[in-house]
Each structure stands twice: as C-alpha cells, then as structure tokens.
Coordinates of C-alpha atoms in Angstrom, one line a residue:
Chain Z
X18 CA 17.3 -20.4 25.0
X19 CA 14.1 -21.0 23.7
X20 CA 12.3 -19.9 20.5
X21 CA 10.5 -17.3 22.0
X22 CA 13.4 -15.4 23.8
X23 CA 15.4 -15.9 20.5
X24 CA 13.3 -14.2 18.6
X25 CA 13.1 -11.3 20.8
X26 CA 17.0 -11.3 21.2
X27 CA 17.0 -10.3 17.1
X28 CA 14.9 -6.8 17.8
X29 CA 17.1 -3.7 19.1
X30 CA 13.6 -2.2 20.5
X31 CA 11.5 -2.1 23.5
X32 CA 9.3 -4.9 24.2
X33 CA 6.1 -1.8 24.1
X34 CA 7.8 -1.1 20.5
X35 CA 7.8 -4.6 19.1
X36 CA 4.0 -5.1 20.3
X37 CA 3.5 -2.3 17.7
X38 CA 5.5 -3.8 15.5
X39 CA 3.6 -6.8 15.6
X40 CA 0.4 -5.4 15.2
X41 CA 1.4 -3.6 11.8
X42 CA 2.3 -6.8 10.2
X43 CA -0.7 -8.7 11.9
X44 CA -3.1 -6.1 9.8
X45 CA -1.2 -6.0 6.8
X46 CA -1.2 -10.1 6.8
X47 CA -5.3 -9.9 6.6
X48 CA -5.4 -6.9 4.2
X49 CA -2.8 -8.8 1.7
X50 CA -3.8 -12.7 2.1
X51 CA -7.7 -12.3 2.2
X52 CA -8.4 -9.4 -0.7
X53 CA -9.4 -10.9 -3.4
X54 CA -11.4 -14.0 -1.9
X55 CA -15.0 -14.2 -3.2
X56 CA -17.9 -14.0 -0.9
X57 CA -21.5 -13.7 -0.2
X58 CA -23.9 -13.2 1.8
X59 CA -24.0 -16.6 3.0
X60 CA -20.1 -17.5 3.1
X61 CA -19.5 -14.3 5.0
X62 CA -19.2 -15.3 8.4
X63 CA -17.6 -18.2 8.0
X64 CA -14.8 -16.0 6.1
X65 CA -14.6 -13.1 8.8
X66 CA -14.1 -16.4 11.6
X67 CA -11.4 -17.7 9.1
X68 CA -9.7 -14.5 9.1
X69 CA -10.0 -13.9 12.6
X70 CA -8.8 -17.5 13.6
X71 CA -5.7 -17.7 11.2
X72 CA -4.4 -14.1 12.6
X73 CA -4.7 -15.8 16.4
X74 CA -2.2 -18.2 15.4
X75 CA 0.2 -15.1 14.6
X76 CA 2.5 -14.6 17.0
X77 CA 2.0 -12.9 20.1
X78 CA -1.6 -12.4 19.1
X79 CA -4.3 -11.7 21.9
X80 CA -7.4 -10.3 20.2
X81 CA -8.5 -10.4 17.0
X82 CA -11.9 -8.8 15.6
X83 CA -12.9 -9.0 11.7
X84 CA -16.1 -7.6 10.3
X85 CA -16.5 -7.2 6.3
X86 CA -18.7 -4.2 4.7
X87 CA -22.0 -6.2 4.4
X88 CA -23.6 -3.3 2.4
X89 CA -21.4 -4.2 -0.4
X90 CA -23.4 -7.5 -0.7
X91 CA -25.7 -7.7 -3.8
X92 CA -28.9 -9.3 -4.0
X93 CA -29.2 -13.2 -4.8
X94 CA -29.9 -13.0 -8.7
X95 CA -27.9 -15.2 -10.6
X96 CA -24.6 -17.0 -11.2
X97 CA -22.3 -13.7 -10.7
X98 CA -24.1 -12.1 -7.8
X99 CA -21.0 -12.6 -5.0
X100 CA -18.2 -9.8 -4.1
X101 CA -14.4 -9.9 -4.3
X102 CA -13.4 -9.0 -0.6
X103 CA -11.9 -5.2 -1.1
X104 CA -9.3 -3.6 1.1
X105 CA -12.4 -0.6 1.4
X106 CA -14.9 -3.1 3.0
X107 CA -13.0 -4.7 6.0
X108 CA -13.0 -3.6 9.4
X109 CA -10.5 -5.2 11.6
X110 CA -9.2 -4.8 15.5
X111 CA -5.9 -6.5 16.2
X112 CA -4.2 -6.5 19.8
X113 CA -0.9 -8.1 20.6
X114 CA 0.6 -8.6 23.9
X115 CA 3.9 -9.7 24.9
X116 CA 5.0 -9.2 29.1
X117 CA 1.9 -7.6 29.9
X118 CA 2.1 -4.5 27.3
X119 CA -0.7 -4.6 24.9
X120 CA -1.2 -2.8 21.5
X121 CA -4.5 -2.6 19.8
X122 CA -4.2 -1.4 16.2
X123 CA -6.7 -0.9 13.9
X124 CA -7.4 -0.6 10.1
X125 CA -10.8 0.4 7.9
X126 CA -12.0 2.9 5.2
X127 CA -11.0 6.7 6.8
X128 CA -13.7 8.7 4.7
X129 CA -12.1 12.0 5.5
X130 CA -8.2 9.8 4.0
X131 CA -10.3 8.4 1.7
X132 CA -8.5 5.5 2.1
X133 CA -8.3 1.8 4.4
X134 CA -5.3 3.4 7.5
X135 CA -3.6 0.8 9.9
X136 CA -3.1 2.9 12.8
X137 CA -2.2 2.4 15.9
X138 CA -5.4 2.9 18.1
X139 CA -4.5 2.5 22.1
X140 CA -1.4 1.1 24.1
X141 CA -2.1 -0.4 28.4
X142 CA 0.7 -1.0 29.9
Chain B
X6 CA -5.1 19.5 7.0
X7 CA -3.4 17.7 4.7
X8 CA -4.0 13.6 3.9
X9 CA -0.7 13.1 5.7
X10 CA -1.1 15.4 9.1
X11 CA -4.3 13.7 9.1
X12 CA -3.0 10.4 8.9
X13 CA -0.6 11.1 11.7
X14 CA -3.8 12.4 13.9
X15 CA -5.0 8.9 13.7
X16 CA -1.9 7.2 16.0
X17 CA -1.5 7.2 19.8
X18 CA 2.0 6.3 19.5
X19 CA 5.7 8.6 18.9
X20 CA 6.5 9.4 15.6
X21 CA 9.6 6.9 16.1
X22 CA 6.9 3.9 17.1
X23 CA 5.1 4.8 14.1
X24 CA 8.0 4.1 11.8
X25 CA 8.1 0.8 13.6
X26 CA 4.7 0.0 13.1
X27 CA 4.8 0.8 9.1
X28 CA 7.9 -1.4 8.4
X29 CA 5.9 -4.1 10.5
X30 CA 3.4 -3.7 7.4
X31 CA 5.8 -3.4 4.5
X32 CA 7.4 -7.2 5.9
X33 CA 3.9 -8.8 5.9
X34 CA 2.9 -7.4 2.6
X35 CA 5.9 -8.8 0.4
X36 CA 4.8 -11.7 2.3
X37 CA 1.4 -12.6 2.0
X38 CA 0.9 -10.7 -1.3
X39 CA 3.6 -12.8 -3.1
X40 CA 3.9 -15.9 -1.6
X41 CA 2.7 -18.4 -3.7
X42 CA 4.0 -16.2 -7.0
X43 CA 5.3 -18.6 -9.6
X44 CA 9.0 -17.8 -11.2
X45 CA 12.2 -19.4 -12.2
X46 CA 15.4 -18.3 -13.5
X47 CA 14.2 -16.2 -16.4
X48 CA 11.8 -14.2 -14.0
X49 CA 13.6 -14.1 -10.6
X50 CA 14.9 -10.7 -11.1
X51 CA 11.7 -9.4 -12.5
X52 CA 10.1 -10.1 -9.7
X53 CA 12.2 -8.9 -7.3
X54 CA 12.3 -5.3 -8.9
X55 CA 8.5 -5.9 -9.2
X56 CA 8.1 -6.7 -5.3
X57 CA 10.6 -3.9 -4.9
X58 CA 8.9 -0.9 -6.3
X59 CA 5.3 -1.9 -5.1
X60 CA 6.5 -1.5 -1.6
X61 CA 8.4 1.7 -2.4
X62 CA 4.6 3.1 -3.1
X63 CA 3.5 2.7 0.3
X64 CA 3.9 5.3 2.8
X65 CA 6.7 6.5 3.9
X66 CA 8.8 3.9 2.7
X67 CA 12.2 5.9 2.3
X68 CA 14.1 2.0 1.2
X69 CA 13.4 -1.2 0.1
X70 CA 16.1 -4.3 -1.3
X71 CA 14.4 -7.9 -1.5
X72 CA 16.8 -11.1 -2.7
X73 CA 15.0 -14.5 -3.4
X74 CA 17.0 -17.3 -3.1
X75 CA 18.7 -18.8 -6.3
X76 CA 19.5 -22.1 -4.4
X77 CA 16.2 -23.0 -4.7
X78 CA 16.2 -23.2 -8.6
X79 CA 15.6 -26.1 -10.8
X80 CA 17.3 -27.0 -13.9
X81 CA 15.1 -26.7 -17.0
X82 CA 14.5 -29.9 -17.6
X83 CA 10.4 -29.8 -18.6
X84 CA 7.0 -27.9 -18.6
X85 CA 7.2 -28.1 -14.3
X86 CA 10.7 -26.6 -13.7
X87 CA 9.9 -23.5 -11.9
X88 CA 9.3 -22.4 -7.9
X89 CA 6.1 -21.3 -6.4
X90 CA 7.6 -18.3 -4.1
X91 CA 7.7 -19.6 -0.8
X92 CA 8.3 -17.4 2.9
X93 CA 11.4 -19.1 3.5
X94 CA 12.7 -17.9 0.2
X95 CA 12.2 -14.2 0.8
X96 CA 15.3 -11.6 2.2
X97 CA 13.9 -8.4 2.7
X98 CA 15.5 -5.2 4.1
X99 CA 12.4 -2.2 4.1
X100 CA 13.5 1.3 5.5
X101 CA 10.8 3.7 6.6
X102 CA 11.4 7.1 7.5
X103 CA 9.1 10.5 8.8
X104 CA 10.5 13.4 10.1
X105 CA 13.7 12.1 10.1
X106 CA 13.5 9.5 12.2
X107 CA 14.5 5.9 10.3
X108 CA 13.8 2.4 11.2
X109 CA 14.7 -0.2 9.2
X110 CA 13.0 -3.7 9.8
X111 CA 14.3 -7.1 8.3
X112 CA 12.8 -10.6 6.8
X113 CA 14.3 -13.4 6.1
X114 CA 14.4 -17.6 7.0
X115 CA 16.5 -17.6 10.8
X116 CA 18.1 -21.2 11.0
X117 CA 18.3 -20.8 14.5
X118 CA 14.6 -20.6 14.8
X119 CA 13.5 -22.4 11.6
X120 CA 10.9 -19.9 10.9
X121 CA 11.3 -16.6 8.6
X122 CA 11.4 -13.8 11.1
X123 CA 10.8 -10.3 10.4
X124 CA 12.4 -8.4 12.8
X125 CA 13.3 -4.6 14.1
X126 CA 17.2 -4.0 13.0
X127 CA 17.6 -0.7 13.2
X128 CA 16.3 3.2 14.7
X129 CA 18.0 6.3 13.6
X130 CA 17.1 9.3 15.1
Chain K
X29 CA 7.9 -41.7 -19.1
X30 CA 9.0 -37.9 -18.6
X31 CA 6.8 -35.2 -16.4
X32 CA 5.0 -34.1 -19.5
X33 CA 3.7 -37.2 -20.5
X34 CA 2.9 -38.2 -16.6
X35 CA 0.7 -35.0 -16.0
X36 CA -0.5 -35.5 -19.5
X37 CA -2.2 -39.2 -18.7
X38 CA -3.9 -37.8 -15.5
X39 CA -6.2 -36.2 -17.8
X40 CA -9.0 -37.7 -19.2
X41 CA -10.2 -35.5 -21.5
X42 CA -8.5 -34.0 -25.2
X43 CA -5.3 -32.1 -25.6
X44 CA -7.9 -29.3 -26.5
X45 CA -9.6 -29.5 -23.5
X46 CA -7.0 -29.6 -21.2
X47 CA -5.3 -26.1 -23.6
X48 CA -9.0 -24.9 -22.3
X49 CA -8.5 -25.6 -18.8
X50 CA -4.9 -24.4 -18.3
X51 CA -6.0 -21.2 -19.9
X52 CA -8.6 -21.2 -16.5
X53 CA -5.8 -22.1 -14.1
X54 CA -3.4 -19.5 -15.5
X55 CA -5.9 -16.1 -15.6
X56 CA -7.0 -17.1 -11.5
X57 CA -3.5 -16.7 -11.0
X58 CA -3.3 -13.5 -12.5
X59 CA -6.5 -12.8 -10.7
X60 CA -5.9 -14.3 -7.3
X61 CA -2.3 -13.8 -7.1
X62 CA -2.2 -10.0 -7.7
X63 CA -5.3 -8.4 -6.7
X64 CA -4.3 -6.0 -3.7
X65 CA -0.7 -5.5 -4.6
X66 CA 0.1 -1.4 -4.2
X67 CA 1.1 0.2 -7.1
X68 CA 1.5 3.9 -8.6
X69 CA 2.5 5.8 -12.0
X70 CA 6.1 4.8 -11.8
X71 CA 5.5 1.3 -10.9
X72 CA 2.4 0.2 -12.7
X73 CA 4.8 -0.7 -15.7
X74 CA 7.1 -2.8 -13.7
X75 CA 4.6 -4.8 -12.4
X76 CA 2.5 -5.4 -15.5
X77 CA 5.7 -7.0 -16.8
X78 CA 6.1 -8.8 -13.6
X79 CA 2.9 -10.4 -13.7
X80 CA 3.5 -11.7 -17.5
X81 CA 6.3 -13.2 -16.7
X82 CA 5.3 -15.2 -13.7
X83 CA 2.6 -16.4 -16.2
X84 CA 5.0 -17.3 -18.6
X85 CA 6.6 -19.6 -16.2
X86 CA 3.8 -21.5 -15.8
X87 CA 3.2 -25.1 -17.9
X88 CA 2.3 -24.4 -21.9
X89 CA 1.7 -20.8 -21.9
X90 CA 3.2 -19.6 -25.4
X91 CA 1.6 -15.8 -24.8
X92 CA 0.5 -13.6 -22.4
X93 CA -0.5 -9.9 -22.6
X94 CA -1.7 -7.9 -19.4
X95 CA -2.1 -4.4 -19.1
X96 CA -3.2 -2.7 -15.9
X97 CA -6.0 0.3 -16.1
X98 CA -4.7 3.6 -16.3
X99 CA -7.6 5.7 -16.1
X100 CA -7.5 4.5 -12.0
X101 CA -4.1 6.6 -11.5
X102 CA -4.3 9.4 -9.1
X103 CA -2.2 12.6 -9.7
X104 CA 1.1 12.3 -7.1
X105 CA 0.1 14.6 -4.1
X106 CA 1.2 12.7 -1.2
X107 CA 2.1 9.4 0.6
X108 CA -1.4 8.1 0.1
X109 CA -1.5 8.6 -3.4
X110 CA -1.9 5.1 -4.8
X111 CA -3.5 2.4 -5.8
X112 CA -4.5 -1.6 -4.4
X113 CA -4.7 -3.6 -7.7
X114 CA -8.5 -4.6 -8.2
X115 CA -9.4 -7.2 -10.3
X116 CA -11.8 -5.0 -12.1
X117 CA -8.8 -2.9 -13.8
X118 CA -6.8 -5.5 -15.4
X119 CA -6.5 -6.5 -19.6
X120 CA -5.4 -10.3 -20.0
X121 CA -5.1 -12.5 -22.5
X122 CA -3.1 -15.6 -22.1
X123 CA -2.4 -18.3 -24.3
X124 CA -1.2 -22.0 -24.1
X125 CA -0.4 -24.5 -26.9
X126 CA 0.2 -28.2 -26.4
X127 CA 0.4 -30.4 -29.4
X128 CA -0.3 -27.5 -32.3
X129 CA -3.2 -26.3 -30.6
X130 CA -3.6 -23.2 -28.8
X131 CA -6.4 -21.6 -26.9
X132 CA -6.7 -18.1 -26.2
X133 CA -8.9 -17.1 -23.3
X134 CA -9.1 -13.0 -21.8
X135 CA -9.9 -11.4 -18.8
X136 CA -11.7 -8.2 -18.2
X137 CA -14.2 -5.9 -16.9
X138 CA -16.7 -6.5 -18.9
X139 CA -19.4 -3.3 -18.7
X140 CA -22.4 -5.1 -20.0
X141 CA -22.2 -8.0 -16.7
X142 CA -20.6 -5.3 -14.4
X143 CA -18.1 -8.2 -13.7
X144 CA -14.2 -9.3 -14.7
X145 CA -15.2 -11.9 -16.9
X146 CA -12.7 -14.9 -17.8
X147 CA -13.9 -16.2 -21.0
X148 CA -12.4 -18.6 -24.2
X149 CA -12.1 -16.1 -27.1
X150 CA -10.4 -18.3 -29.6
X151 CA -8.7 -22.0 -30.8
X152 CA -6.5 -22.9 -33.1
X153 CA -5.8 -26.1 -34.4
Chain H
X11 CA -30.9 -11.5 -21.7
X12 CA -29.8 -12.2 -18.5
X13 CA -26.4 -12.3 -17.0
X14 CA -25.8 -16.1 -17.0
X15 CA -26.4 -16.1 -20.9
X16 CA -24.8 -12.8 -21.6
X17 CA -21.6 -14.3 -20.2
X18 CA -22.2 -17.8 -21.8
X19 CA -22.3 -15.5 -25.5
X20 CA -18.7 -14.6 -24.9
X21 CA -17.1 -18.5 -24.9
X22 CA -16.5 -19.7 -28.4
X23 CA -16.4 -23.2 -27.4
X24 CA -19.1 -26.3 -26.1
X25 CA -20.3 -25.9 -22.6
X26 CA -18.8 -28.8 -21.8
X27 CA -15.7 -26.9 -22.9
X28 CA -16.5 -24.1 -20.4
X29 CA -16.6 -26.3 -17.4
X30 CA -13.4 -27.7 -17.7
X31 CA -12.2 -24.0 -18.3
X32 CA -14.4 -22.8 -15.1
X33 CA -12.8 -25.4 -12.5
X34 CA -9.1 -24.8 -13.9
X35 CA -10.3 -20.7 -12.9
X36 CA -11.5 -22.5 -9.5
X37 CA -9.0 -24.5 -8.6
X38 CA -6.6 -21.8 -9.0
X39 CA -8.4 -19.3 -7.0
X40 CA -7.9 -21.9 -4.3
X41 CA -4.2 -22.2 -4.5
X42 CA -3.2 -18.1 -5.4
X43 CA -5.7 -16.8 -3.0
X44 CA -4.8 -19.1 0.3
X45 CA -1.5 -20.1 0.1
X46 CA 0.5 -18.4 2.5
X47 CA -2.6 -18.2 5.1
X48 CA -1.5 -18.8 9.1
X49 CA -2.8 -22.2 10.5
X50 CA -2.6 -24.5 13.2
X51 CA -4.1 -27.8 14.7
X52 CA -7.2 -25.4 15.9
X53 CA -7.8 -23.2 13.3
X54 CA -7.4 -25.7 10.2
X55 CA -11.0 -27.2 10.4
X56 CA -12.5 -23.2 10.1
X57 CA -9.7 -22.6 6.8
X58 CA -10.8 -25.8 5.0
X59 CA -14.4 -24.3 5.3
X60 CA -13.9 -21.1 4.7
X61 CA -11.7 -22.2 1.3
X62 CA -14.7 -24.7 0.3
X63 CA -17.1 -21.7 0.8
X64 CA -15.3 -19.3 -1.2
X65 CA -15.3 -21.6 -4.0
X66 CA -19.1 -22.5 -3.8
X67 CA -19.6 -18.8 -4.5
X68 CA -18.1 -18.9 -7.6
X69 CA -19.8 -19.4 -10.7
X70 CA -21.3 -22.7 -11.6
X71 CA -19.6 -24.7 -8.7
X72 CA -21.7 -27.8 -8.0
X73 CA -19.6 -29.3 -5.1
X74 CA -15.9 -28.4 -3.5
X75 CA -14.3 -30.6 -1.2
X76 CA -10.6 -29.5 0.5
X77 CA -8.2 -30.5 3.3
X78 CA -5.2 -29.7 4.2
X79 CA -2.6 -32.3 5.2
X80 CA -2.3 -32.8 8.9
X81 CA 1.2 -34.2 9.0
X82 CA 2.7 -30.9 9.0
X83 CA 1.1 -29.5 12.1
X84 CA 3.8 -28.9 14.5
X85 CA 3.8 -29.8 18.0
X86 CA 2.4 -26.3 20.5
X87 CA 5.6 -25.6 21.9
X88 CA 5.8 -21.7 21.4
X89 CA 4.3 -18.6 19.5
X90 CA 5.8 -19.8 16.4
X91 CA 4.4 -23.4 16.4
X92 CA 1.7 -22.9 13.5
X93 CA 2.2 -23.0 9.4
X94 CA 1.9 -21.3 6.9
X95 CA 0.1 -22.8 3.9
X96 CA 1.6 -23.8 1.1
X97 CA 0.2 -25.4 -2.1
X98 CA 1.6 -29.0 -1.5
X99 CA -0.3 -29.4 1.6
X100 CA -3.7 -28.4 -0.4
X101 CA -5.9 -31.8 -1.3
X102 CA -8.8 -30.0 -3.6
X103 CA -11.6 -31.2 -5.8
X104 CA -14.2 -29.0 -7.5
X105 CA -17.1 -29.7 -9.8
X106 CA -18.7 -27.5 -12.0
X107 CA -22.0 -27.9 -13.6
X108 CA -23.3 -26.3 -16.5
X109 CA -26.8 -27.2 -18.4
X110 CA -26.7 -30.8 -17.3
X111 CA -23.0 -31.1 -17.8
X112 CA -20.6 -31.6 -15.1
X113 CA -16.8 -31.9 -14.5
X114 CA -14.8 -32.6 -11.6
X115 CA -10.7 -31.5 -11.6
X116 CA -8.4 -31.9 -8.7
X117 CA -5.8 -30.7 -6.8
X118 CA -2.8 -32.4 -4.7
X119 CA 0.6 -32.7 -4.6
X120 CA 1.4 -35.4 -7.3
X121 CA 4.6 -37.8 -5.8
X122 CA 5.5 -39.0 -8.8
X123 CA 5.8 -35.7 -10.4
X124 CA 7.3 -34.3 -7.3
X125 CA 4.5 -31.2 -8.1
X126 CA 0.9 -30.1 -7.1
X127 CA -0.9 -31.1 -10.3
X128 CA -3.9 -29.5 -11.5
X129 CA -6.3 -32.0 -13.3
X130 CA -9.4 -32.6 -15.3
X131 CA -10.4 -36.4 -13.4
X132 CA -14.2 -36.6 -14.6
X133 CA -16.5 -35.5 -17.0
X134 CA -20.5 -36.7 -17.1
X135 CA -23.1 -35.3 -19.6

C-alpha cells in the first residue's frame, strides 16, 4: 500500500469529509506559522507568494490564494515604519481535492463576528 | 443573532462536517504555533498544560490532551541541553463538539508513514 | 574543551557583548515564538508561565519576567470570546549572566514610538 | 526627536553594543517565526526570499543572506514528500548597521556542538 492510501486508511470519514478536514488545518497552518512575520510595503508580495507556495506543498492541496490587508501599511518614514502580519489583515482561499471532491474554505476579518472565521465556503462534487 | 448562529451562517457544510473542519484547525495550531518552542525536562509539562489550555479557548473545543515525547530528552550536562519542540514530537488528541455531535481528531508521528499525521478518529452523533 | 567554551570561542567579541546579544536572541523568541497563540481569562496565567519557562531553558538566562496585557480581555459571552497574542500586549524582561556579568534588556509597547520596542535597560558587572 | 533617536535614548549601552543586540533580535526572528514552515524542492527558492525580506524590514538590517539545506529534500513520490522546516537546516547571516558601525552574526547548525549556534562573527567601525 502506498503512502497515500495509508494515510487515508487512518480516517473513519468520507473522502468529501476529509477534504474539509484538510482545508481547516491548511488555514490554520497560514494563520499560526505566518502571524507575527514583519512586512512592508515592499516585502509584501513576495510574503503572500511564500505563503501561498508553502500551503501548495500541504497535502492534497489544489488552490491556494493569499492576499494581506495592504491598508495596514504605513508610510516609508524611518527605521520602524513596517507591520507585524496580524491574523485581522489576511485574506486567504484554500481548496483541497482528493478523488474528484473539492473543498474551498476560506478565512478573513467578519466585521459583523468581529473576528478572522475559517469557514467552509463551497463543496463540487 | 448571536456571534455563534452567526458563525454557523457562514458554513455550507452539516453541522457534523463542521466539527471535522474545526479539529482540522485545533491539529495545525498546536503545530505550527509551537513548533520550534524551546523546553527540557524542567518545562515539558508546563508546556503541555500551556499548549493544552490555549486550544481549549478556541471554539467549540469540548477536549484537548497533548503528550510530548520524554525520549527525546538530554541529560543536563551544559548551557545546550534542551529540545527545540519538533512535529514528530507532538501526540495530540483534540475533541470538538456542537450540538451534540462529537469528533475527535488525532496527531501524532505514524511510523508507518514516517510523517506526523493528523487524522479523523472518531464521530459521535 | 566542553560546549560552553566551544560556543564561547566562536565569538569574537566580549563576554559583555555576547550577555547583550543573547538578551536579543532570547526576547525574538518570546516575540516570534508566541505572537498568535489563543488565549482567554482562565488561560492567560498558564501561558505567561509557559513562556518564561521556555525562556529559561534557553543558554545563560538567570531571569525572566513576562506578563501578558490584561486590559485586552473580553468579558466571557461566547465561543469567540478571546484573544490572538499580539506582540503589542506583552511585559518582558529577561536576563542572562555569563562570567559575573548580567544584562538586562525589556520588551514592550512603548506609547511614545507606537512600537514593541526591545531595548538594553541595564549591566552589571 | 524622531523615532530612530527616540528609540536609540532607551539603550544604556554603545551603539556598537546595540548592533550586536539587534542581529541576536534578527536572527531569532528568523528561527521562531519560520521554523515549522511547509517546503519542497519548488517552493524553497520563494521561502529563502521571503525569510531574507522579512529580515531586511527590520530595523537597521544592512544585509541578510539565508538558505536552507537541500539534502533533506525528499524524492516527489506522494502528497507527503515535502518538509517541514526545522532550525538545523537554517544557514543565516545578518548584518546590522548603525552610525557607521556594523556587525555581522550567524546562524547554522554547529557539528561540533551538535546544535544551531547563534553568533557574533564580525564587527567593523
């Protein structure tokens, strides 16, 4: 049996339910590696394409889009004129599929929660 | 509405799927928020009750029990004797429950697959 | 030659100067390790403690003190009510001694920069 | 006063002191905020980058150079043929420069000290 299979032989749920599964610890990998990291508004690209490009080597992974709050971004004054990435300012799109079911979930700032949901945004099977 | 009916409003998915989804995000936040933590003997359990009870204050998290393992420990010998936490250290057990529905999702190194799977172990209904 | 006196002769500045610079390494990992770890009312004290003593682990510290921001606490209403760890809302002060001298360097918001400053505050020798 | 000197007026030590305290806060950043990030043989290139860019944002940083070690890139075989980054793969070295004064400390995994050493490796006023 090969890696793949074995893994799939630990999960007592549907291959539809595992996709979501996936997607939920795809989201919460980017929210809990990549808060923290200092930016600007000249590294900020290059961190969204890092982001997006280490979840698509997650398992199972088919689409991946990052975008990071670029209002947040102050002007160019001095030596302390960068931002912390916050949980509040990212914006990301994650979709998983495994034997032709795919899961897209998705997680930013809810204004009416008042808070940065994972939810789990459309499922084609 | 409330924060948590709203919530719910956000998901496309069975309350049952959602449970799955939310333990797929407890796993990958003891993951990639602690990996890299530095301890050793003195601070092992510390950390575990730490890692414990910050996941407890997610949502819906009804259960939580994380082990790091003690095989990996040095002697105290000098200033360098201690671990940085690595994946393949971590066994977590996270239960998640709403509207009496349960799942319970696991973590931990698989020898068979040389890689620390986190994995969907169980679904009460 | 034993560890201490290895990673000592890498250096090539004074025992003082390398007290500075571990002071550095150890209140990034504070910084970097912890920012975005959940936390509430009930847990906030568990993880302050948590966080010293995975500084404590680490090579020469002989004290460290941090204390996490109250005043950021929401009252306990529902399963959203709590908060990601920001580095503006921790209180650190950390200090290493190697040879009879100790440095004391702090982290904190500090209002006047409108940033978490990491700064040397004092040195004994 | 500006920013830059306002935070220079909290350090009670040279500014030469100061830059061997700012790249052990640099150095760290790199190890606590990346290690546990996804990679493989595609997306290492865009994480080295996106670490060195993070770092240039920081205060005073005058030059960064990091990569990660190859040799443990596994062969693509399946979905779980990537890594996950730990600190002994990490090959970093950061100079900081302050009024003329600057200071370069490294990171890599040390053999003889079976441990990845932080160090201050060159000063130049």
């Amino acid at each position: 049996m090969d890696r793949d299979n074995e893994a799939a032989s630990r999960f007592v749920c549907s291959v539809r339910e595992r996709c979501i599964f996936e997607t939920g610890i795809k989201l919460a990998t980017i929210y809990h590696q990549y808060v923290g990291t200092p930016f600007n508004g000249e590294s900020i690209e290059s961190l969204e394409k890092a982001m997006e490009r280490s979840i698509m080597v997650q398992p199972y992974v088919s689409d991946v889009r990052i975008s990071i709050d670029r209002s947040v971004l102050p002007p160019k004054e001095d030596h302390y004129s960068y931002v912390s990435l916050g949980g509040n300012m990212i914006d990301a799109i994650v979709e998983v599929t495994i034997d032709g079911i795919t899961v897209r979930s998705e997680m930013r700032f809810d204004e009416e929660l008042g808070y940065p949901l994972m939810y789990v945004s459309d499922i084609r099977e």
